[in-house]
mmCIF file of C-alpha atoms in Angstrom:
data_model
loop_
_atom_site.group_PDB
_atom_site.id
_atom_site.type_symbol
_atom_site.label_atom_id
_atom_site.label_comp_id
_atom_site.label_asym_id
_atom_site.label_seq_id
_atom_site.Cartn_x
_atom_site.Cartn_y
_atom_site.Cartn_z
ATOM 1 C CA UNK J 256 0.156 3.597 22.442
ATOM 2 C CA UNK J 257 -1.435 1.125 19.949
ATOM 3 C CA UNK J 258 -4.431 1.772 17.711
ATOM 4 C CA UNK J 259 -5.524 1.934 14.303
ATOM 5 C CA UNK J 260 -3.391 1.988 11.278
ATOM 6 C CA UNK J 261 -3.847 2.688 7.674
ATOM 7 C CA UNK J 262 -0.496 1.655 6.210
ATOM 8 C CA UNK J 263 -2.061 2.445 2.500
ATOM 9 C CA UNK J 264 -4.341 5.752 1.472
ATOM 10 C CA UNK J 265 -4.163 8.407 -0.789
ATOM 11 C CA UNK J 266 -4.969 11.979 0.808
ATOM 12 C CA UNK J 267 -3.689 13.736 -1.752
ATOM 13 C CA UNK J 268 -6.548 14.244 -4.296
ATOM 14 C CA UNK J 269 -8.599 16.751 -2.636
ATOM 15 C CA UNK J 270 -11.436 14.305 -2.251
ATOM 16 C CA UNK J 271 -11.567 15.074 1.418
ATOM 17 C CA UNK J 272 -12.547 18.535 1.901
ATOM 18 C CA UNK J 273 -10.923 20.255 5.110
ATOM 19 C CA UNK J 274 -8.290 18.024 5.964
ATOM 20 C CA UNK J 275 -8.170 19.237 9.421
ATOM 21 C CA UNK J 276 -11.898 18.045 9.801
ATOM 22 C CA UNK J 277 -11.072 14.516 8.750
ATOM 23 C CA UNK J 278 -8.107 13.721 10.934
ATOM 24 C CA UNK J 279 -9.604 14.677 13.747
ATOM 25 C CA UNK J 280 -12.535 12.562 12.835
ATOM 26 C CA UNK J 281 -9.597 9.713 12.426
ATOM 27 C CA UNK J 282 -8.512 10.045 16.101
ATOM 28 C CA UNK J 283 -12.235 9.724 17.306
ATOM 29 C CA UNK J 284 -12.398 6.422 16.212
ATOM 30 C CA UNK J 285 -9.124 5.271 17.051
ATOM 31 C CA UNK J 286 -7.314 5.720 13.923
ATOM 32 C CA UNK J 287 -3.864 6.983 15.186
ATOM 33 C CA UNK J 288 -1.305 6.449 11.792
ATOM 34 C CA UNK J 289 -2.033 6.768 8.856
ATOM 35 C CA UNK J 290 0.121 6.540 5.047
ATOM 36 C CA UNK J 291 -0.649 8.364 2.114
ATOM 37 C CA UNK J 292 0.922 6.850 -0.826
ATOM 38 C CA UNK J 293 2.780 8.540 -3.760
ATOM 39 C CA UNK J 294 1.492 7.257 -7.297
ATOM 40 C CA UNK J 295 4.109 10.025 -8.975
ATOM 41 C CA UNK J 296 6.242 13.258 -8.409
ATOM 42 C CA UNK J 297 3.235 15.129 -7.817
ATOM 43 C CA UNK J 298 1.463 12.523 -5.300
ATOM 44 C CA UNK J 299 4.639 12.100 -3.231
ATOM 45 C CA UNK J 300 5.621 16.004 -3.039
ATOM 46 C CA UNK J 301 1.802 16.941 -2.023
ATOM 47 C CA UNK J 302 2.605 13.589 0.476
ATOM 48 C CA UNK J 303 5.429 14.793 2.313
ATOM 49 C CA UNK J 304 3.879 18.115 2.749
ATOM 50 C CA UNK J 305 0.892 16.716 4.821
ATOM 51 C CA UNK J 306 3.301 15.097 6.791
ATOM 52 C CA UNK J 307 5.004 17.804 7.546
ATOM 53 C CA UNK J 308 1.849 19.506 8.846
ATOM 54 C CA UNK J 309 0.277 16.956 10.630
ATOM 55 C CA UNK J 310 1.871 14.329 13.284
ATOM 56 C CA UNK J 311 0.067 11.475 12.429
ATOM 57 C CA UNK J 312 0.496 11.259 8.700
ATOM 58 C CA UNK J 313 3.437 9.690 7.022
ATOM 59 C CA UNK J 314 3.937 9.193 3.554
ATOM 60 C CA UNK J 315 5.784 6.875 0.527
ATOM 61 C CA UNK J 316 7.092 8.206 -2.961
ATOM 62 C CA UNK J 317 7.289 6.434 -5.898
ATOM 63 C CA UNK J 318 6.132 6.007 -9.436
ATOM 64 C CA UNK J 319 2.554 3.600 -10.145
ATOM 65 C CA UNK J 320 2.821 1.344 -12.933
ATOM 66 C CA UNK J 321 -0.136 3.178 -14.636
ATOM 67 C CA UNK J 322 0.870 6.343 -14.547
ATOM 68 C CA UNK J 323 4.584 5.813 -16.530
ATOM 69 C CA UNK J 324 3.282 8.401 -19.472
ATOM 70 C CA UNK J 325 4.077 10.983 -16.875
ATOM 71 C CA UNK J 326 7.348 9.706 -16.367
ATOM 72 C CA UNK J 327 10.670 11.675 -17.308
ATOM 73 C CA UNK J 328 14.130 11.197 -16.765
ATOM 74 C CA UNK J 329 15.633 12.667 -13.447
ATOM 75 C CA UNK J 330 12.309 11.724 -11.553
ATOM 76 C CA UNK J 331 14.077 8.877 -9.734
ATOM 77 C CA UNK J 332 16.332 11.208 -8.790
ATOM 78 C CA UNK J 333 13.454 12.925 -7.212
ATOM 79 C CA UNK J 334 11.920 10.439 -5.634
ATOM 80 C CA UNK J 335 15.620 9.420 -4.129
ATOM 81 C CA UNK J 336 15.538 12.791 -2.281
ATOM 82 C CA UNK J 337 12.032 12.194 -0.892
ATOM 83 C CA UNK J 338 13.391 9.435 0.478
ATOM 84 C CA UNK J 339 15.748 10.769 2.791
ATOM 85 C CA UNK J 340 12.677 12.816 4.517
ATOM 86 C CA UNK J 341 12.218 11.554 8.065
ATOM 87 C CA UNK J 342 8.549 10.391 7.465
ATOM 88 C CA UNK J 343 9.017 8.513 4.299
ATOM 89 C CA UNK J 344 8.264 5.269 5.289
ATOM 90 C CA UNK J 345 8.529 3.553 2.035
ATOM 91 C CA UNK J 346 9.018 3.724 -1.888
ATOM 92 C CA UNK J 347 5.809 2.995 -3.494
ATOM 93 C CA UNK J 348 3.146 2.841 -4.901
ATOM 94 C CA UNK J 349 5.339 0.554 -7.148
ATOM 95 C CA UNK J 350 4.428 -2.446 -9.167
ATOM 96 C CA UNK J 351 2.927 -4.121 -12.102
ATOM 97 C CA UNK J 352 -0.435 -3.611 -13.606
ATOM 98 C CA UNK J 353 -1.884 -5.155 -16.739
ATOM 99 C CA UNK J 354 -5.290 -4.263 -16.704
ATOM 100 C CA UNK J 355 -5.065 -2.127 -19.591
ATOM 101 C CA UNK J 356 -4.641 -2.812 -23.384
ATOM 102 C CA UNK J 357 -2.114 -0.358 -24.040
ATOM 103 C CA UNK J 358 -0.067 -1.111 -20.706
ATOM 104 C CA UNK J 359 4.058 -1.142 -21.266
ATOM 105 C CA UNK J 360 5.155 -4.541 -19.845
ATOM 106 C CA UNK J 361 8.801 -3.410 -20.412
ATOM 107 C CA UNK J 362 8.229 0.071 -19.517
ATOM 108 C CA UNK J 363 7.033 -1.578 -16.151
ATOM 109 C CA UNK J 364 9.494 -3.572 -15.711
ATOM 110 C CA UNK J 365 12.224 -1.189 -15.952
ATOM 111 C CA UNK J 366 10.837 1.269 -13.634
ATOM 112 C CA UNK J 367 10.066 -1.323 -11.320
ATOM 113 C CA UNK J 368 13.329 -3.292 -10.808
ATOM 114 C CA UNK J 369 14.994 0.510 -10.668
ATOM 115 C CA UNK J 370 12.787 1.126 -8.273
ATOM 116 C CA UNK J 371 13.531 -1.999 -6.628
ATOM 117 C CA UNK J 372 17.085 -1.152 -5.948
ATOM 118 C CA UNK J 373 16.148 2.322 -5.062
ATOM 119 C CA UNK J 374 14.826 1.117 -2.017
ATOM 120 C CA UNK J 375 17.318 -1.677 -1.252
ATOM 121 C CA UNK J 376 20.387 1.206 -1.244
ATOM 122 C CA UNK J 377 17.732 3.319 0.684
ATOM 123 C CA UNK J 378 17.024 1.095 3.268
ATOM 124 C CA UNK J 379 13.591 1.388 3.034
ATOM 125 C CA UNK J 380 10.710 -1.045 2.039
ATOM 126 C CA UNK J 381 8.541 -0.855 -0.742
ATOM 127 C CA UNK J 382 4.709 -0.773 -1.408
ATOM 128 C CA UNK J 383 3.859 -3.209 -4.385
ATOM 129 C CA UNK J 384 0.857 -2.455 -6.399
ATOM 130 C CA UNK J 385 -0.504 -5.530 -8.643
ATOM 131 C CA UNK J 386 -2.740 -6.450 -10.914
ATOM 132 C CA UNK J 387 -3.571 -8.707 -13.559
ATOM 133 C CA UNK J 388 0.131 -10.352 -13.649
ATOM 134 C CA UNK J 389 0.602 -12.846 -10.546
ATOM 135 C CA UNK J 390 2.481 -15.042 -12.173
ATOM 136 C CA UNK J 391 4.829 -12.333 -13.398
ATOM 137 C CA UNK J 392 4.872 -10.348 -10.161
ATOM 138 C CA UNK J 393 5.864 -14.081 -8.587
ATOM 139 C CA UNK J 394 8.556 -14.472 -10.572
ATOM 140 C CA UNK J 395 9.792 -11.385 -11.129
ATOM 141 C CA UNK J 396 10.503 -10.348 -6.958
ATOM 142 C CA UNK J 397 11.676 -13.820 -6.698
ATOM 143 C CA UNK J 398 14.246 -13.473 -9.210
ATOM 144 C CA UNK J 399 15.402 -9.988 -7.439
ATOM 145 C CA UNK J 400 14.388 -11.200 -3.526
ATOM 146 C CA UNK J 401 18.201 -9.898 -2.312
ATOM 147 C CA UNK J 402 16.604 -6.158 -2.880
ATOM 148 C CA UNK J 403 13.322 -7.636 -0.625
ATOM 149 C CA UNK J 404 15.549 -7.365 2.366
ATOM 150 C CA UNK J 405 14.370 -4.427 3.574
ATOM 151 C CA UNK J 406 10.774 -5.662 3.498
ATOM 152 C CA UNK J 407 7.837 -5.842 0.663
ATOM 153 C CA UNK J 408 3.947 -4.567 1.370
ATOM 154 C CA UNK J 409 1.685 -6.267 -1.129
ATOM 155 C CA UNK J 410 -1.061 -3.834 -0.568
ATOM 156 C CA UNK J 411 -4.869 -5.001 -1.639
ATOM 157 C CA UNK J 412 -3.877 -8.263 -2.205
ATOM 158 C CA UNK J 413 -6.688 -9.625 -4.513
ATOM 159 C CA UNK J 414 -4.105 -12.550 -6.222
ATOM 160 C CA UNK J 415 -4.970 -16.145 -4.792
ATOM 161 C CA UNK J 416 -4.321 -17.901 -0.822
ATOM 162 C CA UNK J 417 -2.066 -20.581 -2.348
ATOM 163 C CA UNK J 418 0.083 -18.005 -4.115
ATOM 164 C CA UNK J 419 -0.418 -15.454 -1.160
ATOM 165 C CA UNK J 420 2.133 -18.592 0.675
ATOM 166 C CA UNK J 421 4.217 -18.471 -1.901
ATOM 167 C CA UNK J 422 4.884 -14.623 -1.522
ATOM 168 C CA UNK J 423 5.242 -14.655 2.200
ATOM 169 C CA UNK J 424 8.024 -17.113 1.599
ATOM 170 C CA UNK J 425 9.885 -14.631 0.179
ATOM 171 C CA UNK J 426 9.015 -12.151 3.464
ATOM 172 C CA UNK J 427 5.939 -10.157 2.451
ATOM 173 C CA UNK J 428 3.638 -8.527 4.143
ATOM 174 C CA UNK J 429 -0.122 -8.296 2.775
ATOM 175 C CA UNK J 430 -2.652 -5.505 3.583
ATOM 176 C CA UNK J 431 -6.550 -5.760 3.043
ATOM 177 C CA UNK J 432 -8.873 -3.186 2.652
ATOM 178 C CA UNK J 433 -12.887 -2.455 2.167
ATOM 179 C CA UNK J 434 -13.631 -4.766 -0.248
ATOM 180 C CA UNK J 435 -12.537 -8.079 1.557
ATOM 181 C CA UNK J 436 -15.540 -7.392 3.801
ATOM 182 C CA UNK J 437 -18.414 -7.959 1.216
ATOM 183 C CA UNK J 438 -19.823 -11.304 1.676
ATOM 184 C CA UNK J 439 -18.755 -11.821 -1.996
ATOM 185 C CA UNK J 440 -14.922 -11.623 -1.390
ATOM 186 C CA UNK J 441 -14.337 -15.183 -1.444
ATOM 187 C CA UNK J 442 -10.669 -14.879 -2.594
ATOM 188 C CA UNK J 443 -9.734 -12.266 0.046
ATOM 189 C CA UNK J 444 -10.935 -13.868 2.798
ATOM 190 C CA UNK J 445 -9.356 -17.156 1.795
ATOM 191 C CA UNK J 446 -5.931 -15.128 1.832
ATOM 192 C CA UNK J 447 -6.801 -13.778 5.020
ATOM 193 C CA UNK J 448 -7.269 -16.831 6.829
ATOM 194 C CA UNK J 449 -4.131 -18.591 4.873
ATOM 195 C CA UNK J 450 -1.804 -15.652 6.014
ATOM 196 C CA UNK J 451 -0.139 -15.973 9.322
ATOM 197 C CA UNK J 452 -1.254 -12.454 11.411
ATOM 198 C CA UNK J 453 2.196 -11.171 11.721
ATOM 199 C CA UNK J 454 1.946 -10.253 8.135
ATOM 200 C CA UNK J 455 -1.389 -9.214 7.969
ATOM 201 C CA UNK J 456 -1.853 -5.034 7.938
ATOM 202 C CA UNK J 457 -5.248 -2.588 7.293
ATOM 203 C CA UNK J 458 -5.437 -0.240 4.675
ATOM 204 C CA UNK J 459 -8.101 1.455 2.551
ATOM 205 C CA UNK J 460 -7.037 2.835 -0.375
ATOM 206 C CA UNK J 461 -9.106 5.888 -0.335
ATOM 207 C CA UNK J 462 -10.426 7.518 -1.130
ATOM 208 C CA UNK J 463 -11.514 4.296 -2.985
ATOM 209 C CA UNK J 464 -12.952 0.933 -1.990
ATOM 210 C CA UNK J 465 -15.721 1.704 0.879
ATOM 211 C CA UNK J 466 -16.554 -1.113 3.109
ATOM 212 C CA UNK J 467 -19.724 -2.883 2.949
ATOM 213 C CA UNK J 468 -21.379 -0.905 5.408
ATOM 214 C CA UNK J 469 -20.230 1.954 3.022
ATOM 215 C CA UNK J 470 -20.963 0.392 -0.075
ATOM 216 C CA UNK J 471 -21.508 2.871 -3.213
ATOM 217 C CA UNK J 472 -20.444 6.089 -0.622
ATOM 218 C CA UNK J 473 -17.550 8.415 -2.072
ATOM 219 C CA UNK J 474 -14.788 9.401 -0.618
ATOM 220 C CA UNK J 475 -13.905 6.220 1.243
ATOM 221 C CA UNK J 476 -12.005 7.836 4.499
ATOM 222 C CA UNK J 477 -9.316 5.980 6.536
ATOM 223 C CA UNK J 478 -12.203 6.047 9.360
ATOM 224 C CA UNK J 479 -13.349 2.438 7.535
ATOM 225 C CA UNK J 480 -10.324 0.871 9.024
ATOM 226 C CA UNK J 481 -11.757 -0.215 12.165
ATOM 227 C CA UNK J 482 -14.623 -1.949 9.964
ATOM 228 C CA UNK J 483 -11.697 -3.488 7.841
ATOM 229 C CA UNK J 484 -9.951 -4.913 11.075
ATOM 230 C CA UNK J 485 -12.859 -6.098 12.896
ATOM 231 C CA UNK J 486 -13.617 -8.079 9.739
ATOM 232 C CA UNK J 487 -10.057 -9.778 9.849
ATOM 233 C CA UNK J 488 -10.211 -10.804 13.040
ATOM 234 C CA UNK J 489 -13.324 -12.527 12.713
ATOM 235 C CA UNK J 490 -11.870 -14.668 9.418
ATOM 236 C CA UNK J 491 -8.607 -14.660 12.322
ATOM 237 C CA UNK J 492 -10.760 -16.012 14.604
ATOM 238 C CA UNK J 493 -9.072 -13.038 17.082
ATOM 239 C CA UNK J 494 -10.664 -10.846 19.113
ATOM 240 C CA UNK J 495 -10.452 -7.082 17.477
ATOM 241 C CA UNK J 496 -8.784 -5.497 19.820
ATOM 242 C CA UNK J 497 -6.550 -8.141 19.434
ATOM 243 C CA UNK J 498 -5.726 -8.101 15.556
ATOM 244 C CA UNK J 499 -5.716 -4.188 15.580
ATOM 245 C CA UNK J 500 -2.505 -4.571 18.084
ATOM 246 C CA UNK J 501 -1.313 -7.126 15.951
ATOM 247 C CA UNK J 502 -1.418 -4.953 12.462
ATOM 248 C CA UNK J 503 0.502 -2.097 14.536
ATOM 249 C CA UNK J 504 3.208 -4.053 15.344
ATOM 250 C CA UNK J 505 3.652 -5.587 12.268
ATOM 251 C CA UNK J 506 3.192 -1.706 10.595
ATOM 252 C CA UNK J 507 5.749 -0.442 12.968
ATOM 253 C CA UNK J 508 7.814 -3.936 12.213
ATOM 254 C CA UNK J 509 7.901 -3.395 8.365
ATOM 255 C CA UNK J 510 7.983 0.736 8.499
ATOM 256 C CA UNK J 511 10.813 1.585 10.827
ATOM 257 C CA UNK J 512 10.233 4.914 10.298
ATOM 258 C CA UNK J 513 6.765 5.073 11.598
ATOM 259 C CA UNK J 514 9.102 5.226 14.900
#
């Protein structure tokens, strides 16, 4: 049965409080799936044991481009296990990010592109985090887009529409979350409406990001999704019921695992 779907959150954080309490509050509104994404070891273990205690949570492992101090050798071999787990949809949160003045360009790339091929022997698609670097994150999956084959998420896509064709050329899938429904978010909703809607999906990124109607509220829950949807249609010129069947399929399209 369709519904809601939040293909990117992060539950892990103890933001939340009874976890119980908020899932249930999910399924009130519709919210039927959602992922919480692994940012390292830590994130994706804690991941995979929610969704092994609850049926509608899945999860991804992988190492974020920020957090690479915390890196050590043998944790790809780690994450390689997780991936095997029957609700491991993807690898990720993966990516590049240079936002920061101290940021590792060739740390990040490394970790990335092994990542990359991770997923590609896996058979599993990956969730791309990035920021600050279009033109590199351009160039750099479409100089490796034989390890795309399994399928790319470019989750809160804030980079242009024009380049957002470019990307979908090489089979990407964009999500959207809180903050392309402030009045302000000229960029996103350009993107939106330049994206075809089989390869739009909903996310939130909480417990970050609130929508407008929950603008300067912490945590941001995956219960903003419907807000988030109803907002792409509109810029879809769909009906909502129409777009939130549309962003399952393509979920269940891109993670085969979400069975």
């Amino acid at each position: 049965m369709c519904g809601y779907i939040d293909v990117h959150c992060h539950l892990t954080g103890g933001e939340y409080g009874d976890m119980e309490q908020l899932l249930a509050g999910l399924e009130e509104v519709g919210v039927k799936k959602v992922i919480t994404a692994g940012f390292d070891i830590p994130s994706s273990v804690a991941g995979m044991e929610l969704a092994e205690r609850y049926p509608m949570v899945y999860f991804t492992a992988g190492f974020h481009p920020t957090e690479l101090k915390k890196y050590r050798e043998g944790d790809l071999d780690r994450i390689a296990a997780l991936l095997l787990h029957p609700k491991c949809v993807a690898l990720g949160e993966i990516g590049l990010d240079y936002h920061y003045d101290d940021t590792d360009k060739p740390l990040q790339h490394r970790l990335f592109a092994q990542q990359l091929e991770m997923a590609a022997r896996a058979g599993l698609p990956v969730q791309i985090h990035s920021r600050d670097c279009a033109e590199d994150m351009y160039n750099f999956l479409k100089e490796r887009k034989e390890l795309l084959g399994c399928g790319a998420l470019l989750h809160c896509y804030s980079h242009s529409a024009e380049l957002a064709t470019e990307f979908a050329k090489l089979g990407l899938y964009f999500s959207f979350g809180g903050t392309s429904t402030y009045k302000g978010s000229k960029r996103a909703k350009k993107s939106i409406a330049a994206i075809p809607a089989e390869r739009l999906l909903t996310e939130t990124d909480s417990p970050y990001l609130p929508p407008a109607s929950k603008y300067g509220t912490f945590p941001n829950t995956p219960a903003s999704i419907p807000e988030i949807t109803a907002n792409m249609a509109a810029l879809k010129g769909m009906e909502t019921a129409d777009m939130a069947a549309s962003v399952w399929a393509n979920a269940h399209a891109l993670f085969k695992k979400l069975g």
